[in-house]
Each structure stands twice: as C-alpha cells, then as structure tokens.
Coordinates of C-alpha atoms in Angstrom, one line a residue:
M1 CA 0.0 0.0 0.0
S2 CA 1.4 3.4 -1.0
E3 CA 2.0 6.2 1.5
A4 CA -0.6 8.3 -0.4
T5 CA -3.2 5.6 -0.2
E6 CA -2.6 5.1 3.5
K7 CA -2.9 8.8 4.1
G8 CA -6.1 8.9 2.2
K9 CA -7.6 6.2 4.4
Q10 CA -7.1 8.4 7.5
K11 CA -10.2 10.4 7.8
M12 CA -9.2 11.9 11.1
S13 CA -6.0 14.0 11.5
P14 CA -3.2 12.6 13.8
F15 CA -4.0 15.4 16.3
F16 CA -7.6 14.4 16.5
R17 CA -6.8 10.7 16.9
Q18 CA -4.4 11.6 19.7
L19 CA -7.1 13.8 21.3
V20 CA -9.7 11.0 21.2
A21 CA -7.3 8.6 22.9
V22 CA -6.2 11.2 25.5
S23 CA -9.8 12.1 26.2
G24 CA -10.4 8.6 27.6
V25 CA -7.7 9.3 30.2
V26 CA -8.9 12.8 30.8
L27 CA -12.4 11.6 31.7
Y28 CA -11.2 9.2 34.4
M29 CA -8.9 11.9 35.7
I30 CA -12.0 14.2 36.0
G31 CA -13.4 11.3 38.1
T32 CA -10.2 11.5 40.2
G33 CA -10.7 15.2 40.8
A34 CA -14.3 14.5 41.8
N35 CA -13.1 11.7 44.2
I36 CA -10.8 14.2 45.9
A37 CA -13.3 17.0 46.2
Y38 CA -16.5 15.1 46.9
P39 CA -15.9 15.0 50.7
G40 CA -16.1 18.8 50.7
V41 CA -19.8 18.6 49.9
L42 CA -20.6 15.1 51.3
L43 CA -19.5 16.0 54.8
Q44 CA -21.3 19.4 54.7
Q45 CA -24.6 17.6 53.9
L46 CA -24.1 14.9 56.5
R47 CA -23.6 17.5 59.2
L48 CA -27.1 18.8 58.7
P49 CA -29.6 17.9 61.6
D50 CA -31.9 15.9 59.3
S51 CA -29.1 13.9 57.7
V52 CA -29.7 10.1 57.2
M53 CA -26.4 9.4 59.1
H54 CA -24.2 11.2 61.5
L55 CA -20.5 11.1 61.6
T56 CA -17.8 11.8 64.2
P57 CA -14.9 14.1 63.4
E58 CA -12.8 10.9 63.2
H59 CA -15.1 9.5 60.6
E60 CA -14.9 12.7 58.6
S61 CA -11.0 12.7 58.6
W62 CA -10.9 9.1 57.5
I63 CA -13.5 9.6 54.7
A64 CA -11.3 12.4 53.4
S65 CA -8.0 10.7 53.8
I66 CA -8.6 7.0 53.2
L67 CA -8.1 7.5 49.4
G68 CA -4.4 8.0 50.2
L69 CA -4.1 4.6 51.9
A70 CA -6.2 2.9 49.2
L71 CA -4.0 4.5 46.5
I72 CA -1.1 2.4 47.8
S73 CA -2.8 -0.8 46.8
G74 CA -3.5 0.5 43.3
I75 CA 0.1 1.8 43.0
L76 CA 1.5 -1.6 44.0
V77 CA -0.5 -3.4 41.3
A78 CA 0.1 -0.7 38.6
P79 CA 3.7 -1.6 37.6
F80 CA 2.8 -5.3 37.1
S81 CA -0.4 -4.4 35.3
L82 CA 1.2 -1.8 33.0
Q83 CA 4.1 -4.2 32.2
K84 CA 2.1 -7.4 31.7
L85 CA -1.3 -6.3 30.6
G86 CA -0.4 -3.2 28.8
R87 CA -1.5 0.4 29.0
K88 CA -4.9 0.0 27.4
L89 CA -6.2 -3.0 29.4
T90 CA -4.9 -1.4 32.7
N91 CA -6.8 1.8 31.9
Q92 CA -9.9 -0.2 31.1
L93 CA -9.8 -2.3 34.2
S94 CA -9.1 0.7 36.4
T95 CA -12.5 2.2 35.6
L96 CA -14.4 -0.8 37.1
P97 CA -13.5 -0.4 40.8
A98 CA -14.1 3.3 40.4
M99 CA -17.6 2.8 39.1
G100 CA -18.2 0.1 41.8
G101 CA -17.0 2.6 44.4
W102 CA -19.5 5.3 43.3
A103 CA -22.3 2.7 43.1
L104 CA -21.6 1.6 46.7
L105 CA -21.5 5.2 47.8
V106 CA -24.9 5.8 46.4
A107 CA -26.3 2.7 48.3
S108 CA -24.4 3.3 51.5
K109 CA -26.3 3.5 54.8
G110 CA -23.4 4.1 57.3
P111 CA -19.8 5.2 57.7
A112 CA -18.4 1.7 57.0
A113 CA -20.0 1.5 53.5
I114 CA -18.8 5.0 52.7
L115 CA -15.2 4.1 53.7
A116 CA -15.5 0.9 51.6
S117 CA -16.6 2.9 48.6
R118 CA -13.8 5.4 49.0
S119 CA -11.3 2.5 49.3
L120 CA -12.5 1.2 45.9
Q121 CA -12.2 4.6 44.4
G122 CA -8.7 5.0 45.9
F123 CA -7.6 1.6 44.5
A124 CA -8.7 2.8 41.0
M125 CA -7.0 6.1 41.5
G126 CA -3.7 4.3 42.3
L127 CA -3.8 2.4 39.0
Q128 CA -4.7 5.6 37.2
A129 CA -2.1 7.8 38.9
A130 CA 0.6 5.5 37.4
A131 CA -1.1 4.8 34.1
A132 CA -2.3 8.3 33.1
P133 CA 1.0 10.2 32.5
V134 CA 2.6 7.1 30.9
T135 CA -0.3 6.5 28.6
I136 CA -0.7 10.2 27.5
A137 CA 3.0 10.6 26.9
E138 CA 3.1 7.4 24.8
Y139 CA 0.0 8.5 22.8
S140 CA 1.3 11.9 22.1
S141 CA 3.8 13.4 19.5
P142 CA 6.5 15.7 21.0
K143 CA 4.7 18.7 19.5
Y144 CA 1.5 18.1 21.5
R145 CA 2.8 16.1 24.5
G146 CA 3.1 19.1 26.9
A147 CA -0.5 20.3 26.3
F148 CA -1.9 16.8 26.5
L149 CA 0.0 16.0 29.8
A150 CA -1.3 19.4 31.1
T151 CA -4.8 18.1 30.6
I152 CA -4.3 16.0 33.7
A153 CA -4.2 19.3 35.7
F154 CA -7.3 20.5 33.8
S155 CA -9.0 17.2 34.6
F156 CA -8.3 17.5 38.3
A157 CA -9.7 21.1 38.3
T158 CA -12.7 20.1 36.3
G159 CA -13.5 17.2 38.5
M160 CA -13.3 19.3 41.6
L161 CA -15.5 22.0 40.2
V162 CA -18.0 19.4 38.9
A163 CA -18.2 17.6 42.3
H164 CA -18.7 20.8 44.2
I165 CA -21.4 22.1 41.8
F166 CA -23.2 18.7 41.8
G167 CA -22.9 18.6 45.6
T168 CA -24.2 22.1 46.0
L169 CA -27.2 21.7 43.7
L170 CA -28.1 18.0 44.2
Y171 CA -28.6 15.6 47.1
W172 CA -25.3 13.7 47.8
R173 CA -26.5 10.4 46.4
T174 CA -27.6 12.0 43.2
A175 CA -24.4 13.9 43.0
A176 CA -22.5 10.6 43.3
V177 CA -24.3 9.1 40.3
A178 CA -23.4 12.1 38.2
C179 CA -19.7 12.0 39.3
G180 CA -19.4 8.3 38.7
S181 CA -20.8 8.6 35.1
F182 CA -17.4 10.0 33.9
Y183 CA -15.8 6.6 34.3
F184 CA -18.4 5.0 32.0
F185 CA -17.7 7.4 29.2
S186 CA -14.0 7.0 29.8
L187 CA -14.2 3.2 29.4
I188 CA -15.9 3.7 26.0
L189 CA -13.1 6.0 24.6
I190 CA -10.3 3.9 26.0
S191 CA -11.8 0.8 24.4
I192 CA -11.9 2.3 20.9
S193 CA -8.2 3.5 21.0
P194 CA -5.3 1.2 20.2
E195 CA -2.5 0.1 22.5
T196 CA 0.3 2.6 22.8
P197 CA 3.2 2.2 20.2
P198 CA 6.1 2.2 22.7
Y199 CA 4.5 -0.6 24.8
L200 CA 4.1 -2.8 21.6
A201 CA 7.7 -2.0 20.6
A202 CA 8.9 -3.0 24.0
K203 CA 7.1 -6.4 23.6
G204 CA 8.6 -6.9 20.2
K205 CA 5.3 -6.6 18.4
N206 CA 6.7 -4.6 15.6
N207 CA 3.8 -4.9 13.1
E208 CA 1.2 -4.0 15.7
C209 CA 3.5 -1.1 16.8
R210 CA 3.7 0.2 13.2
K211 CA 0.0 0.1 12.8
S212 CA -0.7 1.8 16.1
F213 CA 2.0 4.4 15.6
R214 CA 0.6 5.4 12.1
W215 CA -2.9 5.5 13.6
F216 CA -1.8 8.1 16.1
R217 CA 0.9 10.0 14.1
G218 CA 0.1 9.5 10.5
N219 CA 2.7 8.5 7.9
D220 CA 4.7 11.7 7.2
E221 CA 8.5 11.7 7.0
N222 CA 9.2 12.9 10.5
S223 CA 6.7 10.3 12.0
Q224 CA 8.3 7.6 10.0
K225 CA 11.8 8.5 11.3
E226 CA 10.6 8.6 14.9
L227 CA 8.9 5.2 14.4
E228 CA 12.1 3.6 13.1
V229 CA 14.2 5.0 15.9
L230 CA 11.7 3.6 18.4
L231 CA 11.7 0.1 16.9
N232 CA 15.5 0.0 16.4
S233 CA 16.2 1.3 20.0
Q234 CA 14.0 -1.5 21.3
K235 CA 15.6 -4.3 19.2
K236 CA 18.8 -3.7 21.0
K237 CA 17.1 -4.2 24.4
L238 CA 15.4 -7.5 23.5
T239 CA 18.2 -9.5 25.1
P240 CA 17.8 -12.9 26.7
K241 CA 15.9 -12.8 30.0
V242 CA 17.9 -12.6 33.3
A243 CA 16.9 -13.5 36.8
K244 CA 14.6 -11.0 38.4
F245 CA 17.0 -10.2 41.2
T246 CA 19.8 -9.5 38.7
F247 CA 17.5 -7.3 36.7
Y248 CA 16.4 -5.2 39.7
R249 CA 20.0 -5.0 41.0
Q250 CA 21.2 -3.7 37.7
M251 CA 18.2 -1.4 37.3
I252 CA 18.7 0.5 40.6
T253 CA 22.3 1.3 39.7
K254 CA 21.5 2.8 36.3
P255 CA 21.3 6.7 36.3
E256 CA 18.4 6.6 33.8
F257 CA 16.4 4.9 36.5
Y258 CA 17.4 6.3 39.9
K259 CA 17.8 10.0 38.8
P260 CA 14.2 10.2 37.4
T261 CA 12.9 8.3 40.4
V262 CA 14.5 10.8 42.9
I263 CA 13.2 13.7 40.8
M264 CA 9.6 12.3 40.8
M265 CA 9.8 11.7 44.6
F266 CA 10.4 15.4 45.1
M267 CA 7.8 16.3 42.5
F268 CA 5.0 14.3 44.2
V269 CA 6.0 15.4 47.7
L270 CA 5.8 19.0 46.4
F271 CA 2.4 18.2 44.8
Q272 CA 0.9 17.0 48.1
I273 CA 2.6 19.4 50.5
S274 CA 1.3 22.3 48.5
G275 CA -2.1 21.4 49.7
M276 CA -3.2 20.1 46.4
T277 CA -5.6 17.5 47.9
V278 CA -6.2 19.2 51.3
V279 CA -7.9 22.3 49.8
P280 CA -10.6 20.5 47.8
S281 CA -11.4 18.3 50.8
Y282 CA -11.6 21.1 53.3
T283 CA -12.4 24.1 51.1
V284 CA -15.5 25.2 53.0
P285 CA -14.0 25.4 56.6
M286 CA -10.7 26.7 55.2
M287 CA -12.4 29.6 53.3
E288 CA -14.7 30.4 56.2
D289 CA -11.6 31.0 58.4
V290 CA -9.7 32.9 55.6
S291 CA -12.7 35.2 54.8
G292 CA -13.5 35.7 58.5
G293 CA -17.1 34.7 57.8
T294 CA -17.6 37.6 55.4
I295 CA -18.2 35.4 52.4
E296 CA -20.9 32.7 52.3
A297 CA -19.4 29.2 52.6
Y298 CA -20.5 27.7 49.2
T299 CA -19.8 31.0 47.4
S300 CA -16.2 30.9 48.7
M301 CA -15.9 27.2 47.6
L302 CA -17.1 28.0 44.1
M303 CA -14.7 31.0 44.0
V304 CA -11.8 28.6 44.6
D305 CA -13.1 26.1 42.1
V306 CA -13.5 28.7 39.3
V307 CA -10.0 30.1 39.9
R308 CA -8.6 26.6 39.8
F309 CA -10.6 25.7 36.6
V310 CA -9.7 28.8 34.7
T311 CA -6.0 28.5 35.7
A312 CA -6.0 24.9 34.6
I313 CA -7.2 25.9 31.1
I314 CA -4.4 28.5 31.0
A315 CA -1.9 25.9 32.1
C316 CA -2.7 23.7 29.1
V317 CA -1.5 26.5 26.9
V318 CA 1.4 27.7 29.0
V319 CA 2.9 24.2 29.5
N320 CA 3.0 23.7 25.7
K321 CA 4.5 27.1 25.0
L322 CA 7.0 27.7 27.8
K323 CA 9.7 25.5 29.2
R324 CA 8.7 23.0 31.9
R325 CA 11.1 24.4 34.5
T326 CA 9.9 28.0 33.8
V327 CA 6.3 27.0 34.5
L328 CA 7.1 25.0 37.6
F329 CA 9.3 27.6 39.3
L330 CA 6.9 30.4 38.4
G331 CA 4.1 28.4 40.1
I332 CA 6.3 27.7 43.1
I333 CA 7.3 31.4 43.6
I334 CA 3.7 32.6 43.3
S335 CA 2.5 29.9 45.7
V336 CA 5.2 30.6 48.4
I337 CA 4.7 34.4 48.3
S338 CA 0.9 34.0 48.4
L339 CA 0.8 31.5 51.2
L340 CA 3.2 33.6 53.4
T341 CA 1.3 36.8 52.6
A342 CA -2.0 35.2 53.5
A343 CA -0.6 33.8 56.7
L344 CA 0.8 37.3 57.6
L345 CA -2.6 38.9 57.0
L346 CA -4.3 36.3 59.1
Y347 CA -1.9 36.9 62.0
L348 CA -2.4 40.6 61.7
R349 CA -6.2 40.2 61.7
D350 CA -6.1 37.9 64.7
F351 CA -4.1 40.6 66.6
G352 CA -6.6 43.3 65.6
Y353 CA -4.4 45.2 63.2
I354 CA -6.9 44.9 60.3
A355 CA -10.2 46.8 60.5
E356 CA -13.5 44.9 60.6
E357 CA -14.5 46.0 57.1
Y358 CA -11.3 44.5 55.6
K359 CA -11.5 41.1 57.3
W360 CA -11.8 39.6 53.9
T361 CA -8.4 40.7 52.6
P362 CA -6.6 37.3 53.2
V363 CA -8.9 35.9 50.5
V364 CA -6.9 37.7 47.8
P365 CA -3.5 36.1 48.4
T366 CA -5.3 32.8 49.1
L367 CA -6.8 32.9 45.6
C368 CA -3.4 33.9 44.2
Y369 CA -2.0 30.7 45.9
I370 CA -4.7 28.6 44.2
F371 CA -3.7 30.3 40.9
G372 CA 0.0 29.6 41.5
K373 CA -0.2 26.0 42.5
T374 CA -2.7 25.2 39.7
L375 CA -0.5 26.9 37.1
G376 CA 2.8 25.2 37.9
I377 CA 2.7 22.7 40.8
L378 CA -0.4 20.8 39.6
P379 CA 0.4 20.2 35.9
I380 CA 4.2 19.9 35.8
P381 CA 4.7 16.8 38.0
W382 CA 2.3 14.9 35.8
A383 CA 3.9 16.2 32.6
I384 CA 7.3 15.2 33.9
A385 CA 6.1 11.8 35.1
G386 CA 5.0 10.9 31.6
E387 CA 8.3 11.9 30.0
I388 CA 11.1 11.2 32.4
F389 CA 11.3 7.5 32.8
P390 CA 12.9 5.3 30.1
L391 CA 10.6 2.8 28.4
A392 CA 12.2 -0.3 30.0
Y393 CA 11.6 1.1 33.6
R394 CA 8.6 3.3 33.0
S395 CA 6.1 1.0 34.7
I396 CA 8.3 0.4 37.8
G397 CA 9.4 4.0 38.0
S398 CA 5.8 5.3 37.9
G399 CA 4.9 2.8 40.6
I400 CA 7.7 3.8 43.0
S401 CA 7.1 7.6 42.5
G402 CA 3.3 7.0 42.8
M403 CA 3.9 5.4 46.2
F404 CA 5.3 8.7 47.4
L405 CA 2.2 10.4 46.0
S406 CA -0.2 8.1 47.8
V407 CA 1.7 8.1 51.2
M408 CA 1.9 11.9 51.2
F409 CA -1.8 12.1 50.1
F410 CA -2.8 10.2 53.3
V411 CA -0.4 12.0 55.6
V412 CA -1.2 15.5 54.5
V413 CA -5.0 15.0 54.3
K414 CA -5.3 13.0 57.5
T415 CA -3.2 15.6 59.5
A416 CA -4.9 18.6 58.0
P417 CA -7.8 18.9 60.5
T418 CA -5.4 18.5 63.4
S419 CA -3.1 21.1 61.9
F420 CA -6.0 23.6 61.4
R421 CA -6.9 23.1 65.1
Q422 CA -3.5 23.2 66.6
I423 CA -1.7 25.9 64.6
G424 CA -4.6 27.5 62.7
I425 CA -5.0 28.1 59.0
N426 CA -2.2 30.8 59.2
G427 CA 0.3 28.3 60.8
T428 CA -0.7 25.7 58.2
F429 CA -0.1 28.1 55.4
C430 CA 3.4 28.9 56.8
V431 CA 4.2 25.2 56.9
Y432 CA 3.0 24.6 53.3
G433 CA 4.8 27.7 52.0
I434 CA 8.2 26.7 53.6
S435 CA 7.8 23.1 52.5
I436 CA 7.1 24.2 48.9
A437 CA 10.2 26.4 49.0
I438 CA 12.4 23.5 50.2
C439 CA 11.2 21.1 47.5
G440 CA 11.7 23.9 44.9
V441 CA 15.3 24.3 45.9
F442 CA 16.1 20.6 45.4
L443 CA 14.2 20.5 42.1
F444 CA 16.0 23.6 40.8
F445 CA 19.3 21.6 40.9
L446 CA 17.8 18.2 39.9
L447 CA 15.2 18.8 37.2
P448 CA 16.3 18.9 33.5
E449 CA 14.4 20.6 30.8
T450 CA 12.3 18.1 28.7
K451 CA 10.2 20.3 26.5
G452 CA 10.3 19.4 22.8
K453 CA 12.4 16.3 23.3
T454 CA 11.4 12.8 22.3
L455 CA 11.1 10.2 25.0
Y456 CA 14.3 8.5 23.7
E457 CA 16.3 11.8 23.9
I458 CA 15.2 12.3 27.5
E459 CA 16.3 8.8 28.3
C460 CA 19.7 9.5 26.8
H461 CA 20.1 12.6 28.9
F462 CA 20.0 10.6 32.2
R463 CA 22.6 8.1 31.0
G464 CA 25.4 10.7 31.4
E465 CA 27.6 12.5 28.9
I466 CA 29.4 9.5 27.4
E467 CA 26.2 7.4 27.1
K468 CA 24.4 10.5 25.8
E469 CA 26.9 10.9 23.0
V470 CA 26.5 7.2 22.1
C471 CA 22.7 7.5 22.1
E472 CA 22.8 10.6 19.9
R473 CA 25.2 8.9 17.5
D474 CA 23.0 5.8 17.3
M475 CA 20.0 7.9 16.7
M476 CA 21.7 9.8 13.9
L477 CA 22.7 6.4 12.3
E478 CA 19.2 5.1 12.5
L479 CA 17.8 8.3 10.9
R480 CA 20.4 8.0 8.1
K481 CA 19.3 4.4 7.5
V482 CA 15.7 5.5 7.3
E483 CA 16.6 8.3 4.8
E484 CA 18.7 6.0 2.7
G485 CA 16.0 3.3 2.8

C-alpha cells in the first residue's frame, strides 16, 4: 500500500486521533478530581440535623484521607499491570472499581459503607495515577505532548469543580451518580483506542506497533523517522531474560532509573505538601476561616473552584508554550509568596491590626495561591512523570514515585484537621509555604528541561555525557538508514 493511499484512508488528523485517545484518560482523571473534592460537599450535607447518618470528626477525617491509603494498593498493582497487561487494558480495568465505588457510595447507609466505597475509588486512582501520565506521553507526539499532559491538571480542576457544583445543587447520592458517570464514558473512549506504540515496541510486536503508531501519528516523513528510531532502539534491548534479582539490582544502579525516580519523589512530595488535595477536601471550613465569615461558605468554595478551573485551562496552553522548568518555578514562587502573605494577613487580623471592614483581605492572596499551584505545581509533576522514565523502567518508576504520592496524600489530608486546630490556618499556610520552597530548591538543581524532546532523547540525557553521545550517535545512524532506505 502506497503512502498516499494510507494517508487517504485516514479520515481523522493525527492530532484528532491523539485527542480522542487522550480524552479517555482525561475523563477518568476528572473522576479522580471528583473523588478528591467530593468529601467537601458530602460532609457538609451529612452535618445537617436531618441527615440520614451522623459522623464523628474521626469518621470525617478518615473519609477524606482513606483515598491515600487505598492509593497504595493500586500503586502496588500498577507496575505489574502496565508491564504485563499493557496500558490500554490497565486503563480499562481501572474504571471498574471506580464505578463500583461510586455505586456503593450511592447505596451506603453508614460510615463503613462510605469508607469501603472510598477505598475502591482509591484503588482505582492508584492504578490511574501511574497509568495516566505514561499513557498520555506514549499516545502523544512531542509537539502536543506538553499540552496533553497538562490536561491532567485540567481534569483534576474540572472534577473538583463538577463535584462541588453537583454537591451544591443535588442531594449527595444523586451527585455521586453524576460524578461516577465520567468513568463509564472514559471506558468507551479507552476501548476504541489502540494500545500505545512504545509498549508494543517493548514487547517486540513490531507490526502492531507500526499500525498503532501510524494510527496516532500519520505517515509523514518525521513520524516515519521517529517510528524507526523507536523500533530499532527496542531491538537492542530485546536481550535474553535474566533473573529478576539480577534485573532489579542492575536497574537501581542505572542513572536513567534512579535519577528520574528521585526527581519524581520530590515532585510528588511537592504536589501534596502544596495542599493540592487538602484544599478540595476542606475548602468550606478553610475559606470560612480565611474570609473571617464575610463570604458565604458555598460561594467561597465555588470561587476557589472557578479560579482553579480557569487557571488549569491557561496551564494547558502555558505548559505547551513555555519550558517545563519555567512554568514549575513560576508556580512555586507565586505559591510561596501568596501563602506567606495570606498567613501574615491572618496573623495581623487575629491581633486586631486589620479593620473589621477589611477582614476579607486574606482571601486575595489565598486565591493567588490557588492560581500559582494550579498553574505550575499541579500540571508539571504529571507532565514530567509521563516523560522522564525510560521505556524499560517506565512502569516500575511510575509505581515507585506513585507510592510517594499516595503516602503523602494520606499523611497530608489526615493531619490537616489537626493542623488547622493546633496551629490554625495561618500556621498551616506557613508550613506549606516553607515546604514548597524547600522542595523547589532541590528541584532547581535536579530537574532537567524536557520540553520538545522525544522520550528517547530524555532517556539519553540521564545516562550521562558518554552514554548520551552514544545515544545521539546511534539515533543519527538510525535516521540515516531511514533516509537512505
């Protein structure tokens, strides 16, 4: 079949095909955002006098934080699933416990059932936290990869906004049905998309890889070159199997594995310590304290959601236009300054240095903090997670770094109510601001720039200068073969 004939058979552009495939992941990440934010409205409704069930403060903290513990189980399964079952099947299977969790939540009659439902959701989130950045990166061409990976941040923000809107307008059981429906539509889109080309190449399924790659990227000259480099780079790695202990021992000594892993540990610690999952779970009480009661609770919650949603849209553009490091450190600087400013204003208000009519002023830097963390701290860790690990170790690396994400999720969310009580919102903001700054300093020295590079070029970077030169030379030789062939 000629190239022109094959092009003619493609009714959709490569960009649109990539968009369709990525949208399946985006929809279940919207569900993740809803999972995180839903306690913010669920707990408010269950505190009402006529509620069908009544919860203790301990119940409430566990309902908000148990996702973090359940995430660990999903993260532990994810490397095996991604490696053995593939990206597509892992994504498909991950939607099932999520839908089951929402269904159990709808039918729940007590705290135990709610905790069980949240555990199912958390397990699904663990699988998806590892699978989403890897899948999107492998679906995307370098030209669009930054924007597509930034849709993870957009998905989080959208899910949080949707959960809070549904929870404000609807009874909590009805809102749960609406939130859970995103996983159903996600399953449909995932099912109609092919397996990712890098996974097929890693398994030696070259014919299937070519077919999948051309489905996503078309058959132009640049795509053909990238395909041949991908296939040839994997041929060299299809060596006889070694014992698992030997494989893992060799793996942890390789800079292309341990350097990205350390970077992603700091990335996900930064992600959680910035209050990324605390704020959606405790938006109402947090904003009541910040505003000094001058703004109605649900109004302040929707203010935060709208700022986060609009900023996430901006981030999709910014991440694709600017360098990853620029966006990340811009978000870190804005977040740190805003948090410390908000904390200072809250301290001044508590000591009576701010007049009664200006009690609301800490709201302004708090919204700036939401803007800063959504612009840089929310999208960049997920963008880097999808790019930074070499194909051979991508599943394992995503699982290990995801473990830090899940442990920090539980620790930060579970301790937030105690932190608010013991040192106040102002003290908590100080802790978050200082922690963000510390993580930022480490990442400033550790994180390389990945924008515009192929996944193979990023892998070469971490191998060191000598290995990098060998990689570049091999890549040039492969490209020359393609041009001559």
